[in-house]
Amino acid sequence: MVKYSKDSRTIFDKQNGLTENGVYYMEEKKPGELMLITSNNRFLFIKDNTIKEVNISQKIQRYLSLNSLEHTFDISYLLNKDAKDNLIINSQQRTIQVDKKTKNIIDLSSHNNYQSDAYLVIDKNKDNSFFVKNNIKWIGELQKRNNQLDIAIVENGKVKKITINLLNDSRLDWRSRIVNSDGYTFVSVHNNLIQIDKELNLKVIPFSSVISSLYIHKKHGLWVGTSSNGVYHYPNSKSLEKYNHGLNGLTVSSIVVDNEGGTWCTTTEKGVFYAGNYSVLHYPDKKELNKKTTFLKTINNQLFLSTEIDQLLRIENNQTYNTKLLSTGNTDITDILAFKNKLYIATKGYFGTLNNQYQVERTIESPKNMGNLTGYQLDAFASQIYILGVGAVYRYNGNKTEILPQSLPSKGRCFKVLNEDLLYVGCNDGLYRLNPLSNTLEKIKDINTAVSKILISKKGKVYFTTRGQGFYQIENHMAIAIPIENASLVMNDLTEDEQGNIWIASNNGLIKYHPKKSNVYSKANGLVSNDITHLSSYQNKLFLSSPDGLCQFPIETELKNQTPPRLLVAQLSINDSIYTFENKTIKLDYWQNNLTVILDRLHFKEGNQEGVLYKLIGQDSKFRKENTKVLRFENLAPAEYKLVMYAINNDGIKSEKPLLLHFKIHPPFWKTVWFLVSMIVLILFVIILIIKQVVQSVKKREAEKTRINTLLSESQLSALQAQMNPHFIFNAINGIQNYILNKKEEEAYNYLTKFSKLVRLVLNNSRNKELTLQEELDMLALYIELEQLRFDHAFDYLLTIDPSVNPYEIEIPSMLIQPYVENAIWHGLMNLNKERAGKLKITITTEHYLLKISIEDNGVGRAKSNEFKTNTIHHSVGMQLTEERLEMIKNIWKTNEVKVVIQDVYDDNQKACGTIVELFLPLGR
């Protein structure tokens, strides 16, 4: 078995699932599913190129094997169903029924359910009719019964019986067949075709050979295949009056008409035959019609043509007649004209008339007795016949022939007489306008190739064809080109049918002209050839001549293939490896980016418009058309694609619905969004880490730098502090020395006691960078007492601490207040010279989150004090050291809130009367 389509052929045999190579029955029971019966009675079904055995198959096989006649093998060949949907199987020897529900087998041939002795019982039941081989004894009694068989027809209790005659020279063919359509049933028995209508009316048609196959279609009619006598087609299966016959001499074993109207016939001798359009009739069996014609013309309801020298053929009422003309041995017939009840004939050897038997009655000589007249075409106007010769136009009035004075510039090919003063003549080098009255010949502009035919239509329009420049219309003696899409410019003939259609013969198909849309037909539409040479319309049929012979079809036949083709994916390959897929989106990796799609185009007619229209959405912006079954897409970028495909048949009709193929090529992981986002996050993370590390490094370096600076500052502070302690001690020793010099031993002893205590405090506190405020005040109080002793109580001392200040919690740098107190005593109070009693007042408060230490004296003021400084050798080293300490403290504490404000105090007369020093330190460090 062979599965065939335009683009593929698949053979099923024992090597790929078929149990036996012989297949006796094949029919599509369900869409896309074929039922088969093999030569060994196996019942198979095939779907999606997979063959499986039917469940009941082995049971039927065993039954037929056990019940076969002795020394025979019973072969099944036909399946039907009865009204109850039970399976009816016809074999060589019997008819059996398989119950739909129970799967039980009933032998209808032996049960005699119809109570009949007829050889065949036809159970008529609308479109489920079947037959039963009821009495096979008839086979052995044919000679005794004069080769006659009784056939019974049963329908709802009604019975009709007929007797048919068989051929005498052959054995009874056991392969009877049955087809049903539209209430009609057709049964073949040996060489007889039985037609049964809805009312059980019967018609029996005997054939000259055994019927080998039956096929019926509601639209396409009935087909009867015969043994060694070809196939018969009845377009009207109800009347069975007219038929077409083909493939004579061959045994046609099966027939089918595809959805495009193409006919397929299998033969036992020469394989498969295909006809693109069964309405187009060829004449392969008639040698005289299976050749190229020299002319083709309809006259007086007869079709005249010639395919051989000196042979005139005519077709009348489907019968072909052949007349032998003058035996010149080299004369082609070129034209025939009916004029005044006579037939005139033109050949390449003579011009003459034909009698009633279509034989040459007489020949007419050329002017001036120059011998026979060679004519290529005849025409008539008024009372005269015009003859186109090789280089001139002749005129014949019934008595004599005259040549028109104006000779042709090149060989004449065709002409048309419009009136007595206007002829259009087509020559090898163009078209000419000839006026016999004025003896003028004028060439029509722009036509430079041979003109093949001139036609005046029923509407009075003048058309002509050329052999190189296409189709034209003449208007006002000008040639107007008529472009025809997809048509050849080499045109051979032109005719108009009974319905007013214009037909053009070209070297690449038949053209049906229409001002809006013309059609071009070819072999794909059923024509015998693409090279059409002559045309003629006869009895509503168009006859065409070609180098491959004659063909004809009814004018109303639609030759164009209007059936939208189907398109299937036969195979999909990814990177040259076959890929199995379902009708879903195909998901591929980035490296699977080379696709090959092999298509199966389900149409069979070939033409110049067929192909595949496709567009790869995701890559293509426009559809592309290629006449191929293989589509290749290479190096596709990662994306989502949709391949849209249409099949286009030979006449440009595309599929109703597109074939869609969805696939998605994933990008490599390093191009995916998640990967890019991850990389960005990772890069940002790394950058942040680097920045953080750099910042930490900078911070570390700054911290180290700060630590070093702090250590330096602290060292400098310690050094300053170390400088202050000896300074203070030096001043105190000066005081003790003063007491001793003045012989004040008791005061010196008292002073020394307090001094030693103060020294211990200073030495103990010098180990600490900071002291509590209370410790600083205790040490300061002892110092002030020493100074009071030293200066004989020349000033009073007052300490005031705001309640908001807790001196035991607040820490300040050691020996920070003492220099200012010392300065107030030495430079302010000691310079009063007893003008007034000296007063030293220390006030400790808070102000704006700062500790405020105010040291106020009522001394002489800074200006007066500076005057005394210039006159003495004492310089306030303590104040200088203190200022440097404050700068160090600012750097260590990293604050600018450490500050000292010094103000002079004036009385009402603007005389200096003291100084106030305000020291500010931050709280809560």
CSV table of C-alpha atoms in Angstrom, one decimal, residues 452 465-468 470-471 484 486-494 503-512 519-522 527 529-535 544-547 608:
chain,number,residue,atom,x,y,z
A,452,SER,CA,-1.7,34.7,-35.3
A,465,THR,CA,-3.3,37.8,-30.9
A,466,THR,CA,0.4,37.9,-31.6
A,467,ARG,CA,3.2,35.4,-31.3
A,468,GLY,CA,5.4,37.5,-29.0
A,470,GLY,CA,0.4,39.2,-26.4
A,471,PHE,CA,-3.3,40.2,-26.8
A,484,ILE,CA,-3.2,39.4,-18.9
A,486,ASN,CA,0.5,35.1,-15.8
A,487,ALA,CA,-0.2,34.6,-19.5
A,488,SER,CA,2.3,33.9,-22.2
A,489,LEU,CA,2.9,36.6,-24.9
A,490,VAL,CA,3.1,33.8,-27.5
A,491,MET,CA,-0.5,33.3,-28.6
A,492,ASN,CA,-1.6,31.0,-31.3
A,493,ASP,CA,-5.4,31.2,-31.7
A,494,LEU,CA,-8.5,33.1,-30.6
A,503,TRP,CA,-10.7,32.1,-25.3
A,504,ILE,CA,-7.0,32.4,-26.3
A,505,ALA,CA,-4.6,29.6,-27.1
A,506,SER,CA,-1.0,30.2,-26.1
A,507,ASN,CA,2.2,28.1,-25.9
A,508,ASN,CA,1.8,28.0,-22.1
A,509,GLY,CA,-1.8,27.4,-21.4
A,510,LEU,CA,-5.4,28.2,-22.3
A,511,ILE,CA,-6.6,31.8,-21.5
A,512,LYS,CA,-10.1,32.7,-20.6
A,519,ASN,CA,-7.8,32.9,-16.0
A,520,VAL,CA,-5.0,30.8,-17.3
A,521,TYR,CA,-5.4,27.0,-17.5
A,522,SER,CA,-2.8,24.4,-18.0
A,527,LEU,CA,-5.7,20.0,-20.4
A,529,SER,CA,-1.0,20.0,-23.0
A,530,ASN,CA,0.2,23.5,-22.1
A,531,ASP,CA,1.0,24.2,-25.7
A,532,ILE,CA,-2.4,25.0,-27.3
A,533,THR,CA,-2.4,25.6,-31.1
A,534,HIS,CA,-6.1,25.8,-32.2
A,535,LEU,CA,-9.5,26.5,-30.6
A,544,LEU,CA,-8.5,22.5,-28.0
A,545,SER,CA,-5.7,21.2,-30.3
A,546,SER,CA,-2.1,20.6,-29.1
A,547,PRO,CA,0.9,18.6,-30.2
A,608,ASN,CA,3.2,28.2,-12.0
